[in-house]
Short mmCIF file of C-alpha atoms in Angstrom, two decimals:
data_model
loop_
_atom_site.label_atom_id
_atom_site.label_comp_id
_atom_site.label_asym_id
_atom_site.label_seq_id
_atom_site.Cartn_x
_atom_site.Cartn_y
_atom_site.Cartn_z
CA MET A 1 129.30 97.95 71.14
CA PRO A 2 130.98 95.38 73.42
CA GLU A 3 128.74 93.61 75.92
CA LEU A 4 127.96 95.74 78.95
CA THR A 5 128.59 94.10 82.31
CA LEU A 6 128.00 95.12 85.90
CA THR A 7 128.60 93.60 89.28
CA LEU A 8 125.66 93.35 91.64
CA PRO A 9 126.84 96.34 93.77
CA GLN A 10 127.29 98.39 90.58
CA ALA A 11 123.76 97.51 89.45
CA ARG A 12 122.41 98.60 92.84
CA ALA A 13 124.30 101.90 92.60
CA LEU A 14 122.87 102.50 89.11
CA MET A 15 119.31 101.89 90.25
CA LEU A 16 119.66 104.10 93.31
CA ALA A 17 121.06 106.95 91.22
CA ALA A 18 118.29 106.64 88.63
CA GLN A 19 115.69 106.59 91.40
CA GLY A 20 117.09 109.68 93.12
CA LEU A 21 118.19 107.74 96.21
CA ALA A 22 121.97 107.89 95.89
CA ALA A 23 122.69 111.09 97.79
CA PRO A 24 120.93 113.48 100.19
CA PRO A 25 119.49 116.66 98.68
CA SER A 26 122.09 119.41 98.34
CA GLN A 27 119.69 122.20 99.29
CA PRO A 28 116.23 122.69 100.82
CA ALA A 29 113.37 121.51 98.63
CA VAL A 30 111.42 123.87 96.41
CA LYS A 31 108.13 123.21 94.68
CA ALA A 32 109.80 122.36 91.35
CA ASP A 33 111.65 119.48 93.06
CA ILE A 34 108.36 117.64 93.51
CA LEU A 35 107.56 117.80 89.82
CA SER A 36 111.07 116.79 88.77
CA THR A 37 110.94 113.83 91.17
CA VAL A 38 107.61 112.60 89.84
CA ARG A 39 108.95 112.96 86.31
CA ARG A 40 112.03 110.96 87.32
CA ILE A 41 110.19 108.02 88.87
CA HIS A 42 107.07 108.42 86.66
CA ASN A 43 104.62 107.06 89.23
CA LEU A 44 104.07 108.39 92.74
CA GLN A 45 101.92 105.80 94.48
CA ILE A 46 99.01 106.92 96.65
CA ASP A 47 97.80 104.79 99.54
CA THR A 48 95.28 105.27 102.32
CA ILE A 49 97.46 104.01 105.18
CA SER A 50 98.54 106.87 107.44
CA VAL A 51 100.17 105.13 110.42
CA VAL A 52 103.12 107.44 109.85
CA ALA A 53 103.19 109.46 106.60
CA ARG A 54 101.02 108.72 103.56
CA ALA A 55 102.88 106.91 100.81
CA HIS A 56 102.98 109.68 98.19
CA LEU A 57 104.36 112.19 100.71
CA HIS A 58 106.85 109.74 102.20
CA ILE A 59 108.24 108.72 98.79
CA LEU A 60 108.95 112.37 98.01
CA TRP A 61 110.53 113.03 101.43
CA SER A 62 112.97 110.15 100.96
CA ARG A 63 114.32 111.92 97.87
CA ILE A 64 114.02 115.66 98.47
CA GLY A 65 113.75 115.99 102.26
CA ALA A 66 111.21 118.19 104.04
CA PHE A 67 108.76 120.07 101.84
CA ASP A 68 105.50 121.99 102.05
CA LEU A 69 102.66 119.47 101.66
CA ARG A 70 100.59 122.06 99.80
CA TRP A 71 103.00 121.98 96.87
CA LEU A 72 101.81 118.57 95.67
CA GLU A 73 98.17 119.65 95.82
CA GLU A 74 99.03 122.84 93.95
CA LEU A 75 100.81 120.96 91.16
CA HIS A 76 97.76 118.73 90.79
CA ALA A 77 95.41 121.75 90.71
CA GLU A 78 97.66 123.51 88.19
CA GLY A 79 97.46 120.56 85.81
CA ALA A 80 101.11 119.50 86.06
CA LEU A 81 100.04 116.17 87.58
CA PHE A 82 97.04 113.89 87.23
CA GLU A 83 95.78 110.84 89.07
CA TYR A 84 95.37 107.46 87.44
CA TRP A 85 96.10 103.78 87.81
CA ALA A 86 99.76 102.96 87.01
CA HIS A 87 101.50 101.05 89.81
CA ALA A 88 98.20 101.13 91.69
CA ALA A 89 96.70 104.62 92.15
CA CYS A 90 99.37 107.24 91.43
CA TYR A 91 100.13 110.86 90.77
CA LEU A 92 101.57 110.99 87.25
CA PRO A 93 103.20 113.70 85.10
CA ILE A 94 100.58 115.27 82.84
CA GLU A 95 102.79 114.74 79.78
CA ASP A 96 102.24 110.98 80.26
CA TYR A 97 98.45 111.34 79.99
CA PRO A 98 98.29 110.43 76.26
CA LEU A 99 99.88 107.06 77.04
CA TYR A 100 97.33 106.23 79.74
CA ARG A 101 94.49 107.47 77.57
CA SER A 102 95.67 104.99 74.94
CA LEU A 103 95.61 102.18 77.50
CA MET A 104 92.14 103.06 78.79
CA ARG A 105 90.72 103.28 75.25
CA LYS A 106 92.15 99.86 74.32
CA ASN A 107 91.36 97.99 77.52
CA PHE A 108 89.61 98.67 80.80
CA VAL A 109 92.61 99.45 83.02
CA GLY A 110 91.00 98.88 86.41
CA TRP A 111 89.59 95.95 88.30
CA ASP A 112 87.48 93.41 86.40
CA ASN A 113 84.77 93.39 89.08
CA ILE A 114 84.25 97.15 88.70
CA ARG A 115 84.12 96.77 84.93
CA ALA A 116 81.52 94.01 85.23
CA TRP A 117 79.47 96.10 87.65
CA GLY A 118 79.60 99.19 85.42
CA GLU A 119 78.55 97.23 82.36
CA ALA A 120 75.71 95.62 84.32
CA HIS A 121 74.39 98.98 85.66
CA PRO A 122 74.42 101.41 82.72
CA GLU A 123 71.50 103.39 84.14
CA ILE A 124 73.44 104.27 87.32
CA VAL A 125 76.56 105.15 85.30
CA THR A 126 74.55 107.37 82.95
CA GLY A 127 72.84 109.01 85.92
CA ILE A 128 76.18 109.84 87.55
CA LEU A 129 77.47 111.40 84.34
CA ALA A 130 74.30 113.51 84.10
CA HIS A 131 74.67 114.56 87.74
CA LEU A 132 78.27 115.68 87.11
CA ARG A 133 77.26 117.69 84.04
CA GLU A 134 74.46 119.44 85.90
CA ASN A 135 76.01 119.90 89.35
CA GLY A 136 79.76 119.93 88.92
CA ALA A 137 82.44 118.00 90.82
CA VAL A 138 81.43 115.52 93.54
CA LYS A 139 82.81 113.36 96.31
CA SER A 140 81.30 109.94 96.87
CA SER A 141 80.28 111.19 100.34
CA ASP A 142 77.96 113.70 98.63
CA PHE A 143 75.57 110.83 97.92
CA ALA A 144 73.33 109.44 100.65
CA ARG A 145 73.41 105.68 100.96
CA GLU A 146 70.23 104.19 99.53
CA GLY A 147 69.27 100.68 98.58
CA GLN A 148 71.81 97.94 97.94
CA ARG A 149 75.33 98.41 99.22
CA GLY A 150 78.32 98.27 96.88
CA ALA A 151 80.37 95.10 96.66
CA TRP A 152 83.77 96.49 97.71
CA TRP A 153 84.79 98.01 101.05
CA ASP A 154 81.10 98.69 101.69
CA TRP A 155 81.07 101.15 98.77
CA LYS A 156 77.86 102.87 97.72
CA ALA A 157 76.66 102.24 94.18
CA GLU A 158 77.52 105.83 93.28
CA LYS A 159 81.12 105.30 94.44
CA VAL A 160 81.47 102.19 92.29
CA ALA A 161 80.01 104.07 89.32
CA LEU A 162 82.45 106.94 89.83
CA GLU A 163 85.36 104.51 89.97
CA TYR A 164 84.12 102.79 86.82
CA LEU A 165 84.00 106.14 85.02
CA TYR A 166 87.43 107.05 86.39
CA PHE A 167 89.00 103.86 85.08
CA ARG A 168 87.20 104.30 81.74
CA GLY A 169 88.47 107.86 81.45
CA ASP A 170 85.19 109.83 81.35
CA VAL A 171 85.93 111.19 84.82
CA MET A 172 89.17 112.39 86.40
CA ILE A 173 90.23 113.27 89.93
CA ALA A 174 90.03 117.07 90.12
CA CYS A 175 91.64 117.24 93.57
CA ARG A 176 91.44 115.69 97.02
CA ARG A 177 89.75 117.17 100.06
CA GLY A 178 91.43 115.65 103.03
CA PHE A 179 92.02 112.28 101.46
CA GLN A 180 88.68 112.08 99.66
CA ARG A 181 88.72 112.08 95.88
CA VAL A 182 86.83 114.84 94.11
CA TYR A 183 85.57 113.57 90.76
CA ASP A 184 84.77 115.70 87.74
CA LEU A 185 84.29 115.31 84.01
CA ARG A 186 87.48 114.90 82.00
CA GLU A 187 86.67 117.91 79.85
CA ARG A 188 86.62 120.16 82.94
CA VAL A 189 89.77 118.73 84.53
CA LEU A 190 91.67 118.61 81.24
CA PRO A 191 90.09 121.26 79.00
CA GLY A 192 91.23 121.26 75.41
CA TRP A 193 92.09 117.55 75.39
CA ASN A 194 91.51 115.83 72.04
CA ASP A 195 91.67 112.07 71.62
CA ALA A 196 93.37 112.64 68.28
CA ARG A 197 96.54 113.01 70.38
CA VAL A 198 96.27 109.41 71.62
CA PRO A 199 99.09 107.19 70.30
CA PRO A 200 98.39 103.65 69.09
CA TYR A 201 98.21 101.13 71.93
CA GLU A 202 101.39 99.35 70.83
CA ASP A 203 103.31 102.63 70.78
CA ALA A 204 102.02 103.54 74.25
CA LEU A 205 103.21 100.18 75.61
CA ARG A 206 106.63 100.69 74.01
CA GLN A 207 106.96 104.12 75.62
CA LEU A 208 105.93 102.82 79.03
CA VAL A 209 108.44 99.97 78.83
CA LEU A 210 111.16 102.47 77.91
CA MET A 211 110.11 104.70 80.81
CA SER A 212 110.16 101.83 83.29
CA VAL A 213 113.69 100.79 82.31
CA LYS A 214 114.92 104.39 82.46
CA ALA A 215 113.25 105.06 85.84
CA LEU A 216 114.74 101.91 87.34
CA GLY A 217 118.20 102.53 85.90
CA ILE A 218 118.51 98.86 85.11
CA ALA A 219 115.66 96.38 84.59
CA ARG A 220 115.32 92.69 83.93
CA GLU A 221 112.43 91.33 81.92
CA ASN A 222 110.46 90.47 85.06
CA TRP A 223 111.10 93.94 86.57
CA ALA A 224 109.90 96.05 83.64
CA ALA A 225 106.23 95.02 83.52
CA PRO A 226 105.34 95.47 87.24
CA TYR A 227 106.63 99.04 87.34
CA PHE A 228 103.50 100.24 85.52
CA TYR A 229 101.39 97.06 85.88
CA LEU A 230 101.87 96.39 82.17
CA PRO A 231 100.63 93.13 80.57
CA ARG A 232 103.40 90.69 81.47
CA ARG A 233 102.81 88.50 78.42
CA LEU A 234 103.52 91.40 76.02
CA VAL A 235 106.62 92.91 77.62
CA PRO A 236 109.29 90.31 76.60
CA ALA A 237 108.62 90.86 72.89
CA ILE A 238 108.64 94.65 73.37
CA LEU A 239 111.99 94.49 75.17
CA ALA A 240 113.45 92.34 72.37
CA GLU A 241 112.22 94.84 69.79
CA LEU A 242 113.61 97.81 71.71
CA GLN A 243 116.98 96.04 71.95
CA ALA A 244 116.94 95.33 68.22
CA THR A 245 116.33 99.00 67.43
CA GLY A 246 119.00 100.18 69.87
CA GLU A 247 116.47 101.94 72.09
CA LEU A 248 117.53 99.70 74.97
CA LEU A 249 120.91 98.09 75.58
CA PRO A 250 121.43 94.66 77.15
CA VAL A 251 123.66 94.34 80.19
CA ARG A 252 124.84 91.28 82.10
CA VAL A 253 124.90 91.49 85.89
CA SER A 254 127.13 89.01 87.66
CA GLY A 255 125.10 87.31 90.34
CA LEU A 256 121.86 87.63 88.36
CA GLU A 257 121.85 84.58 86.16
CA GLY A 258 119.51 83.99 83.25
CA LYS A 259 118.22 86.57 80.84
CA PRO A 260 120.05 89.91 80.57
CA ALA A 261 118.94 93.15 82.09
CA TYR A 262 118.44 96.32 80.06
CA VAL A 263 119.61 99.89 80.37
CA HIS A 264 118.23 103.00 78.66
CA PRO A 265 120.82 104.93 76.59
CA ASP A 266 120.06 108.02 78.68
CA ASN A 267 121.52 106.15 81.67
CA LEU A 268 124.77 105.10 79.98
CA ALA A 269 126.73 107.85 81.72
CA LEU A 270 125.50 106.63 85.10
CA LEU A 271 126.34 103.06 84.11
CA GLU A 272 129.92 104.02 83.25
CA LEU A 273 130.29 105.86 86.55
CA ALA A 274 129.03 102.73 88.32
CA ARG A 275 131.50 100.54 86.40
CA ALA A 276 134.32 102.91 87.33
CA GLY A 277 133.39 102.70 91.01
CA VAL A 278 132.60 106.42 91.13
CA LEU A 279 128.85 106.04 91.67
CA GLN A 280 128.78 105.50 95.41
CA ALA A 281 125.51 105.82 97.35
CA GLY A 282 125.74 107.96 100.46
CA LEU A 283 122.16 108.42 101.64
CA THR A 284 120.55 107.19 104.84
CA THR A 285 116.76 107.34 104.69
CA ILE A 286 113.55 105.62 105.71
CA LEU A 287 111.52 104.19 102.82
CA SER A 288 107.78 103.94 102.40
CA PRO A 289 106.52 100.37 101.87
CA PHE A 290 105.21 101.68 98.52
CA ASP A 291 108.46 103.28 97.38
CA PRO A 292 109.20 102.28 93.77
CA LEU A 293 112.64 101.05 94.84
CA ILE A 294 111.04 98.21 96.82
CA SER A 295 107.42 98.03 95.65
CA ASP A 296 108.36 95.01 93.52
CA ARG A 297 109.22 92.66 96.39
CA ALA A 298 110.84 90.06 94.11
CA ARG A 299 113.14 92.71 92.62
CA ALA A 300 114.12 93.97 96.08
CA GLN A 301 115.10 90.43 97.03
CA GLN A 302 117.01 89.69 93.81
CA LEU A 303 118.95 92.97 93.69
CA PHE A 304 119.31 93.94 97.36
CA GLY A 305 118.87 90.57 99.09
CA PHE A 306 116.06 92.16 101.10
CA ASP A 307 113.08 89.94 101.90
CA TYR A 308 110.19 92.29 102.63
CA GLN A 309 106.46 92.06 103.14
CA LEU A 310 104.06 94.73 104.37
CA GLU A 311 102.45 92.87 107.26
CA CYS A 312 99.51 95.17 108.04
CA TYR A 313 97.45 92.97 105.70
CA LEU A 314 98.26 89.86 107.78
CA PRO A 315 96.55 88.73 110.99
CA ALA A 316 98.56 89.89 114.03
CA SER A 317 99.51 86.31 114.88
CA LYS A 318 101.28 85.91 111.53
CA ARG A 319 103.34 89.11 111.63
CA LYS A 320 107.09 88.67 111.98
CA TYR A 321 108.14 92.31 112.24
CA GLY A 322 105.04 94.40 112.94
CA TYR A 323 102.05 96.24 111.54
CA PHE A 324 103.71 99.03 109.52
CA VAL A 325 107.37 98.23 108.93
CA LEU A 326 109.55 100.72 107.04
CA PRO A 327 112.79 99.67 105.31
CA ILE A 328 116.03 101.48 106.15
CA LEU A 329 118.32 102.42 103.25
CA ARG A 330 121.92 103.34 104.09
CA ASN A 331 124.82 103.84 101.69
CA GLY A 332 123.31 101.69 98.98
CA SER A 333 122.14 98.78 101.12
CA LEU A 334 118.88 97.93 102.85
CA VAL A 335 120.29 97.50 106.35
CA GLY A 336 117.17 97.08 108.45
CA ARG A 337 113.56 97.90 109.09
CA LEU A 338 111.51 99.52 111.79
CA ASP A 339 107.92 99.17 112.93
CA ALA A 340 106.80 102.76 113.42
CA LYS A 341 103.81 104.79 114.51
CA ALA A 342 103.25 108.55 114.64
CA ARG A 343 101.62 109.42 117.94
CA ARG A 344 100.42 112.84 116.90
CA LYS A 345 98.80 113.93 120.17
CA GLU A 346 102.07 113.35 121.97
CA LYS A 347 104.06 114.72 118.98
CA GLN A 348 106.14 111.57 119.11
CA LEU A 349 107.43 109.14 116.51
CA GLU A 350 107.52 105.76 118.20
CA VAL A 351 109.72 103.04 116.77
CA ILE A 352 107.94 100.06 118.28
CA LYS A 353 110.85 97.87 117.27
CA LEU A 354 113.99 98.37 115.20
CA TYR A 355 115.45 95.39 113.34
CA LEU A 356 118.89 95.33 111.75
CA GLU A 357 119.44 92.80 109.00
CA GLU A 358 121.50 89.72 109.67
CA GLY A 359 125.18 90.54 109.39
CA ILE A 360 124.66 94.29 109.99
CA PRO A 361 126.32 95.21 113.31
CA PRO A 362 124.95 98.19 115.30
CA GLU A 363 128.07 100.29 114.75
CA GLU A 364 128.22 103.81 116.10
CA ALA A 365 128.32 105.40 112.63
CA LEU A 366 125.19 103.52 111.52
CA LEU A 367 123.27 104.45 114.68
CA ALA A 368 124.36 108.09 114.39
CA ASP A 369 123.14 108.24 110.77
CA LEU A 370 119.89 106.60 111.76
CA ALA A 371 119.36 109.01 114.68
CA ASP A 372 119.82 112.00 112.36
CA THR A 373 117.43 110.50 109.80
CA LEU A 374 114.75 109.69 112.37
CA ARG A 375 114.94 113.23 113.79
CA ALA A 376 114.51 114.70 110.31
CA TYR A 377 111.68 112.29 109.44
CA ALA A 378 109.82 113.13 112.65
CA ALA A 379 110.38 116.89 112.40
CA TRP A 380 109.02 116.97 108.85
CA GLN A 381 105.77 115.58 110.24
CA GLY A 382 105.61 118.03 113.13
CA LEU A 383 106.78 115.48 115.70
CA ASN A 384 109.44 116.64 118.15
CA LYS A 385 110.31 113.38 119.90
CA VAL A 386 111.55 109.97 118.76
CA GLN A 387 111.42 106.94 121.03
CA ILE A 388 112.90 103.51 120.23
CA SER A 389 110.96 101.02 122.35
CA ALA A 390 112.81 97.83 121.41
CA SER A 391 115.39 96.55 118.96
CA GLU A 392 117.01 93.50 117.50
CA PRO A 393 119.84 93.25 118.46
CA PRO A 394 118.55 94.25 121.92
CA GLY A 395 121.22 96.78 122.89
CA ALA A 396 120.75 98.98 119.85
CA ALA A 397 117.57 100.64 121.19
CA ALA A 398 119.20 102.13 124.29
CA ARG A 399 122.21 103.35 122.34
CA LEU A 400 120.02 104.93 119.69
CA ASN A 401 117.81 106.60 122.32
CA ALA A 402 120.95 108.06 123.91
CA LEU A 403 121.98 109.53 120.56
CA LEU A 404 118.48 110.92 120.01
CA ALA A 405 118.54 112.58 123.45
CA ARG A 406 121.66 114.63 122.64
#
C-alpha cells in the first residue's frame, strides 16, 4: 500500500469524526445512544467538579445532545457499563472488562500511595472484605470516623481500604447514590465472572493500544499511551509490532514532523473521505475540560493549536481565563473558551467571560451558532436563561446577549 498522507485539517476532521464530534445528532437521543457513544470513545471520564455539568454527562451531551440522566445509571445497573481507572476514573463498556482485569492482575493500576497503604494495613483491608460479605454493599459514609484520619483528601481509613480493593479488583462500584460510590464485592456486581477469561497482559496492552488509535481516529506515538494511561515505555514497541502485522497503518501528517501517526484499518473509509475533502465538520458545541478530544493537552495543542489548561487547580491570582473554562468547538476548530457557572437557584447559565481565540473574529454566524448552542446546553440542565457578563473582544458579549434575548 502506498504511504498514507494527510494534511493537518484532514487529520483534525478524521479525529472529530472518530470521536463523534463532526456533526450534530440527526435525531433526539435514546438510551442506546449512550452505550454506543461509550463504546465509540471507550472511556467516559468521571469527575467531581459540578460548576456546570459533571464531566461524564457533559461529554455525552456534546455528542448526542439532551438525554435523560437516568439512562446512564440504568446502563450501569444493567451491567452494560462498569467503573474503573482508565483515563482517570471512567465508565467503561463491560466487554472491555477482561482487558482491565488483566491489567489489575499484572500490576496495581491505581495510585502507589494507596497500594502502599493497603499493603501496610492488611487487617483493615481484610476487615472491610468481611464487612462486605456479611452486610452487603456500602458507601464510605456508612463508616463513622474513628482513630487516625486517612492520608488523602481527609479520607477515612475505610475509604482508603475500599479504594485499594477497588483498584485491586476485589471490589467494584455497584452504583452511585448522588455522587457517592457504592462498593460491593466483584462476584455480586459481576456474577458468573471467571478469571480464566483474562487475556495475557501483553495481549491486553495490544488491544488497548488498538482501541486508543481507533477511538482517536489518528494517533501519534505520544498520543496513544495517555488515552488509557498505558505504560508509556511499552507503547512504542507495541505500535511497531501492530504496524508490522498490518493491524495499524502508518500515516504522515504534513505539519506534524517526526515519527508517523497511525490509523486503524476500521477508520480507512473515514481517512479516504478526509483526503477527498468530503469529511467536513459542522458541529458547534461546548466541550467538557475532560472530553477525550482535549484531555491530552499536548495533543490538543499539536493538532488543533489550542493551548488549554483547567485553571480551577491554580490559585486565583495565577488564572488567565477563569475557574472553570470550557472550550468551544465549531466546524472542526477550537475557536474559543468560556468561563461558566450554573446558577441553579436563578435557573441561569452565566458566562462570566467569553474568549475568542486570536484570529477568530466575532462574526454574526459564529455568534448565532454559539447562542443556539448555549441555549441548548442550558436547557438540558434545566436552566432557562443565559447571560454573557463579559467577553474578549469586548463587544461580543452585548451582541451575543442580544441574540440570546430573541
